[in-house]
mmCIF file of C-alpha atoms in Angstrom:
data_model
loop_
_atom_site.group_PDB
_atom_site.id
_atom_site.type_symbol
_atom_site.label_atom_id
_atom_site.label_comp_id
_atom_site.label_asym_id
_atom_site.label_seq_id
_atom_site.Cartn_x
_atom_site.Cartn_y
_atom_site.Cartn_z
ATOM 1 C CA UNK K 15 50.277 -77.895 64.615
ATOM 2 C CA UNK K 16 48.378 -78.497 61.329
ATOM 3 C CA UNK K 17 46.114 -80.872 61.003
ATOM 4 C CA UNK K 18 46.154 -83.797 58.543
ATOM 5 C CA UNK K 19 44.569 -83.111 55.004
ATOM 6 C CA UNK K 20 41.543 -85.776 54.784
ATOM 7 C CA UNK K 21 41.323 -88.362 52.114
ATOM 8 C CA UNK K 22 40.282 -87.125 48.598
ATOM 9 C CA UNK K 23 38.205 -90.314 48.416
ATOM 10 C CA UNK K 24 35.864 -89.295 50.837
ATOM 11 C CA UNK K 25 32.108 -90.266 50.324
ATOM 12 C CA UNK K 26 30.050 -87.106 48.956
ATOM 13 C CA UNK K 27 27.223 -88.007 50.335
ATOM 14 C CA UNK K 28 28.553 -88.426 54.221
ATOM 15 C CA UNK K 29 27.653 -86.360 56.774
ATOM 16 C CA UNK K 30 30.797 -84.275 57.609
ATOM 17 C CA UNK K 31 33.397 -85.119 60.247
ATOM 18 C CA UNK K 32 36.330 -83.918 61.364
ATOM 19 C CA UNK K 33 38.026 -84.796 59.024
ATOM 20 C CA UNK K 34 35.786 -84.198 55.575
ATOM 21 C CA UNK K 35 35.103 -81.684 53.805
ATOM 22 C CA UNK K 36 32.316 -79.238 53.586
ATOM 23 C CA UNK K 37 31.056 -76.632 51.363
ATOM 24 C CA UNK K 38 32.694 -73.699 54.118
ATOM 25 C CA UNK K 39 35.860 -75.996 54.232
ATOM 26 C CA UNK K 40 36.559 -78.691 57.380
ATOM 27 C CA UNK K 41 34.475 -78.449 60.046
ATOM 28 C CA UNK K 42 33.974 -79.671 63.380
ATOM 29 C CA UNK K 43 33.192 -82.817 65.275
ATOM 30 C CA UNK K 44 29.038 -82.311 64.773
ATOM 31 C CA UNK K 45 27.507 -83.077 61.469
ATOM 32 C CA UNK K 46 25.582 -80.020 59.611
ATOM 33 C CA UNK K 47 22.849 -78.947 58.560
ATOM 34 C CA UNK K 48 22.079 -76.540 55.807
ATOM 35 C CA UNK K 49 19.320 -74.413 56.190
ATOM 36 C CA UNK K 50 17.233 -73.156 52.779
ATOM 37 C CA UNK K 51 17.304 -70.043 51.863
ATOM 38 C CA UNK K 52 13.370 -69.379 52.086
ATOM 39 C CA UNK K 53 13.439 -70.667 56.120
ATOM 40 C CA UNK K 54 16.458 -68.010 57.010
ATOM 41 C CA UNK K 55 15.153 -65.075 58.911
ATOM 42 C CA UNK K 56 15.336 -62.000 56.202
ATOM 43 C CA UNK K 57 18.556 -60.145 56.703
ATOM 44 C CA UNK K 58 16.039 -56.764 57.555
ATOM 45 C CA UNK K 59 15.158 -58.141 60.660
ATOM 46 C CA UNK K 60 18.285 -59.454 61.552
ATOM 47 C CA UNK K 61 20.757 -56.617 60.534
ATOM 48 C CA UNK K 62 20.725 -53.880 63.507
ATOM 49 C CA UNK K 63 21.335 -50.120 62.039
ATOM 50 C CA UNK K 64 19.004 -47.399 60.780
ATOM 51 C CA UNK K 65 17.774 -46.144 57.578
ATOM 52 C CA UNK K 66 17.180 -42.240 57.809
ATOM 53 C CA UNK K 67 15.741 -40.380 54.618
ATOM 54 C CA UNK K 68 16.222 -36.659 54.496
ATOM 55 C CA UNK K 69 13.087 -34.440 54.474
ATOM 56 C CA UNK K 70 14.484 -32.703 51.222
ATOM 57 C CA UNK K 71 14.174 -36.458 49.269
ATOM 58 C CA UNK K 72 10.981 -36.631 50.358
ATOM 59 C CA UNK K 73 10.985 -33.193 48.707
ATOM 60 C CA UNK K 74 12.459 -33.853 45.698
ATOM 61 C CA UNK K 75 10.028 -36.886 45.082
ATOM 62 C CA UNK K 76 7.087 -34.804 45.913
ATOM 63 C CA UNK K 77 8.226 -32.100 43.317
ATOM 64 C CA UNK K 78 8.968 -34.942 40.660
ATOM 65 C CA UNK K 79 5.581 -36.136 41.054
ATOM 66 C CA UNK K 80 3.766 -32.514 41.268
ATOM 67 C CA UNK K 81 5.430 -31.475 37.787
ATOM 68 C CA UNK K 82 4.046 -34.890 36.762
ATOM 69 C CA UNK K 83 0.473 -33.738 36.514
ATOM 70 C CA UNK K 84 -0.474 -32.199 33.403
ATOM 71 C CA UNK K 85 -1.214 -28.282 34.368
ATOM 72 C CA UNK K 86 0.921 -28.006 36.225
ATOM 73 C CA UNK K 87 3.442 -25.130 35.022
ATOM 74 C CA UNK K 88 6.147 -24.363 38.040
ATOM 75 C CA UNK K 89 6.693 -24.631 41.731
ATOM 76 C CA UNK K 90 6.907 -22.762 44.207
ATOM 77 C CA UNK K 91 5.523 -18.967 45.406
ATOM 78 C CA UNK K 92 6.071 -15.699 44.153
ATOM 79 C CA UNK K 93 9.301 -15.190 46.095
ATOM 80 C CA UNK K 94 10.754 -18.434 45.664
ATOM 81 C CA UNK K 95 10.211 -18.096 41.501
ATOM 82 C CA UNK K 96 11.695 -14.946 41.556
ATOM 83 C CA UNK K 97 14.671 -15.543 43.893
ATOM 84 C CA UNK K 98 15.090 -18.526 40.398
ATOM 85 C CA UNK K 99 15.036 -16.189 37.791
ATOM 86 C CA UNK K 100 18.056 -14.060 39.359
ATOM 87 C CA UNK K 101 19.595 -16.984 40.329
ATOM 88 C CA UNK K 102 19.366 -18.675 36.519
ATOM 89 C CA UNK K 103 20.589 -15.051 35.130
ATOM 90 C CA UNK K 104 23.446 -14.870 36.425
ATOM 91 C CA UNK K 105 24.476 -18.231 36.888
ATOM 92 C CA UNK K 106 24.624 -18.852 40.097
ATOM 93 C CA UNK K 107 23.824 -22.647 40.831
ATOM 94 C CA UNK K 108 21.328 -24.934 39.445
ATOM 95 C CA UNK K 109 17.570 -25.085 39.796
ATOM 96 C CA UNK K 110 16.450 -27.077 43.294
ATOM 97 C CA UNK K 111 14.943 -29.869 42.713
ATOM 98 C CA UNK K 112 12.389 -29.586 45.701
ATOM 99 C CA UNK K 113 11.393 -25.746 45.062
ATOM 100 C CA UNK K 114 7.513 -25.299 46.383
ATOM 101 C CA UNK K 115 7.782 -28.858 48.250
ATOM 102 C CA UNK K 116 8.219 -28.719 52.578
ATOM 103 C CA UNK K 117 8.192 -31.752 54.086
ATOM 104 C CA UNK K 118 7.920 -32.773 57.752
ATOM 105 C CA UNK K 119 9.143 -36.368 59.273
ATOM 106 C CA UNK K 120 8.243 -37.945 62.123
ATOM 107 C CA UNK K 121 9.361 -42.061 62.275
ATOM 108 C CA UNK K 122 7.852 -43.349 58.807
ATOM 109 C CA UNK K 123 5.304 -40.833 58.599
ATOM 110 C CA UNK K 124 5.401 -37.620 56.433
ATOM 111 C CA UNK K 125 3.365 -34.416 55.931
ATOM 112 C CA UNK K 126 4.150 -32.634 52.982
ATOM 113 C CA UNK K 127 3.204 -28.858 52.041
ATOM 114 C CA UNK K 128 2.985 -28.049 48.182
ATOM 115 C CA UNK K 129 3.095 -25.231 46.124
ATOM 116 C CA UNK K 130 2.387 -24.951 42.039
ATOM 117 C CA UNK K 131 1.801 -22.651 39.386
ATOM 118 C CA UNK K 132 -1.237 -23.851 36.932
ATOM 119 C CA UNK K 133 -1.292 -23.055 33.691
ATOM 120 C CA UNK K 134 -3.939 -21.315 31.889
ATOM 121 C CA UNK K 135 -7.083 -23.239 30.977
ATOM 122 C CA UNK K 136 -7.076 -26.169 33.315
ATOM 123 C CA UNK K 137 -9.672 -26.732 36.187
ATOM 124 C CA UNK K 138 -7.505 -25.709 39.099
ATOM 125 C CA UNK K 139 -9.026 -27.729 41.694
ATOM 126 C CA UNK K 140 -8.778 -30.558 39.636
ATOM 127 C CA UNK K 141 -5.072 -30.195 39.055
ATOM 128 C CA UNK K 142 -4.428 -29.612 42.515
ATOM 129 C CA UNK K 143 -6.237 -32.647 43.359
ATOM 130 C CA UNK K 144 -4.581 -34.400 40.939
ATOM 131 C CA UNK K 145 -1.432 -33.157 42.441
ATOM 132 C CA UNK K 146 -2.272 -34.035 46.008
ATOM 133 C CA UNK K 147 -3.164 -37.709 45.069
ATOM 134 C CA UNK K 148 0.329 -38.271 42.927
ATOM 135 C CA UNK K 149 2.630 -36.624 45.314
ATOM 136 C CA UNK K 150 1.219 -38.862 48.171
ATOM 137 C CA UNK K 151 1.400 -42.074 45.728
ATOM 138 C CA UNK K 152 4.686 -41.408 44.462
ATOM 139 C CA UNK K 153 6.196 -40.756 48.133
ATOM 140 C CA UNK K 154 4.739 -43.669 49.553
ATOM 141 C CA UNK K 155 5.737 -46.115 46.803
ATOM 142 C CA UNK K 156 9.161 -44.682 46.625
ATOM 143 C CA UNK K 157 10.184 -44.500 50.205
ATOM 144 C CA UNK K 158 7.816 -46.838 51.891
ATOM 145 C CA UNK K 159 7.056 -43.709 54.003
ATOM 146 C CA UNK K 160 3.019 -42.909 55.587
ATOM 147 C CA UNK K 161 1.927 -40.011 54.048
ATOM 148 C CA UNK K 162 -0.590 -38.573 56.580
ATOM 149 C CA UNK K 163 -1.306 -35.258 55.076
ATOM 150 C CA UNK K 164 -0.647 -33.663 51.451
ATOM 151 C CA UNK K 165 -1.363 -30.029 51.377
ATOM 152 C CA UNK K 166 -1.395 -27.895 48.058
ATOM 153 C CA UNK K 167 -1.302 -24.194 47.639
ATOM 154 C CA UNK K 168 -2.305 -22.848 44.213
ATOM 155 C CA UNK K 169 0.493 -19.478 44.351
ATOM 156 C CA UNK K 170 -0.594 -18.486 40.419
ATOM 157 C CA UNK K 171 -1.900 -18.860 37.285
ATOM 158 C CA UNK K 172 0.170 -19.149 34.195
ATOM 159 C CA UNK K 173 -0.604 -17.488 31.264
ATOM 160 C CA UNK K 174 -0.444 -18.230 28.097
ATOM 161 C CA UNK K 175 2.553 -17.040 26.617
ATOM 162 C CA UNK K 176 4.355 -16.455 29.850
ATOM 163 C CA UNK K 177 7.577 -17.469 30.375
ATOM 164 C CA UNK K 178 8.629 -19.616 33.435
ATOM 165 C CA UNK K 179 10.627 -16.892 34.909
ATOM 166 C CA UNK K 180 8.356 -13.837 34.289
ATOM 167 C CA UNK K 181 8.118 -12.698 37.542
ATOM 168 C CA UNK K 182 11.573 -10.894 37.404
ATOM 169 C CA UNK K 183 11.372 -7.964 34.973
ATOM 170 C CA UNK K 184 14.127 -7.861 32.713
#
C-alpha cells in the first residue's frame, strides 16, 4: 500500500522522520546525518577493480618524450628505420608511435630500453642523457608508474642533409 504524502509545511530545519522529507527523498524511522565531502573515504580506495596500462603506452610516452630532446633526429635501429621507409613508400600503415622504445612492467614499476638517432653536431652523451632523464620524467608523471631503469642506445648519427628515411636506397 502507499504510504501517505507528508505535510508540505514541514519544518526545514527538523531532523527527518518518517514522514519528512530529505534531500534522497523519505527516509526511515532514524534521523541522518550528512557526511562532508572532505571526511568521505576517496572513491580510489573504496572502488575494487584494476587499472592495467599496456607496455606499448608506456612506449609511446617514452618515444614522445625521447623526440622531445633537441638532437635527437629518429628512433629506433638500423632495421627498424628501414623496415619505415618501405613501409611509408608504399603506403602501408602509419608510422608507430613507440618505434626504438621496449618497455618491461612489473606491478607499478617499469624498465624501459631506448633507441635514437642524433643528429650531427650535438654532444651525444649529452643528448642521450638528456634523453634518459626526460623519458623517465615524462613516464613517471604521466602514468604514476616507478621507473627503475632507463636505458639508451645511440644506433646512428645523422648527417647533415640526410633524410629521415635514408637508410633504404631508392
Amino acid at each position: 500500500m502507499d504510504e501517505p504524502l507528508p505535510s508540505t509545511d514541514a519544518d526545514p530545519d527538523a531532523e527527518p522522520t518518517a514522514t519528512q522529507p530529505t534531500a534522497r527523498g523519505w527516509t526511515a524511522e532514524e534521523p541522518r546525518t550528512i557526511t562532508p565531502p572532505s571526511e568521505l573515504p576517496s572513491a580510489q580506495a573504496t572502488v575494487k577493480g584494476r587499472i592495467k596500462v599496456e607496455d606499448e603506452v608506456v612506449e609511446k610516452v617514452a618515444a614522445l618524450a625521447a623526440l622531445e630532446v633537441s638532437g635527437v633526429a629518429d628512433m629506433g635501429g638500423d632495421l627498424a628505420r628501414a623496415f619505415e621507409s618501405v613501409r611509408d613508400r608504399i603506403g602501408f600503415g602509419s608510422r608507430r608511435g613507440n618505434q626504438g622504445v621496449d618497455a618491461r612492467i612489473l606491478d607499478r614499476q617499469v624498465a624501459i630500453d631506448v633507441t635514437i638517432v642524433v643528429e650531427y653536431g650535438h654532444v651525444v652523451m649529452e643528448v642521450a642523457a638528456e634523453v634518459k632523464a626526460n623519458v623517465a620524467r615524462s613516464v613517471s608523471r604521466m602514468l604514476g608508474m616507478r621507473v627503475t631503469e632507463v636505458n639508451v642506445t645511440v644506433d646512428d648519427v645523422r648527417l647533415p642533409g640526410e633524410r629521415r628515411s635514408a637508410t633504404v636506397e631508392e
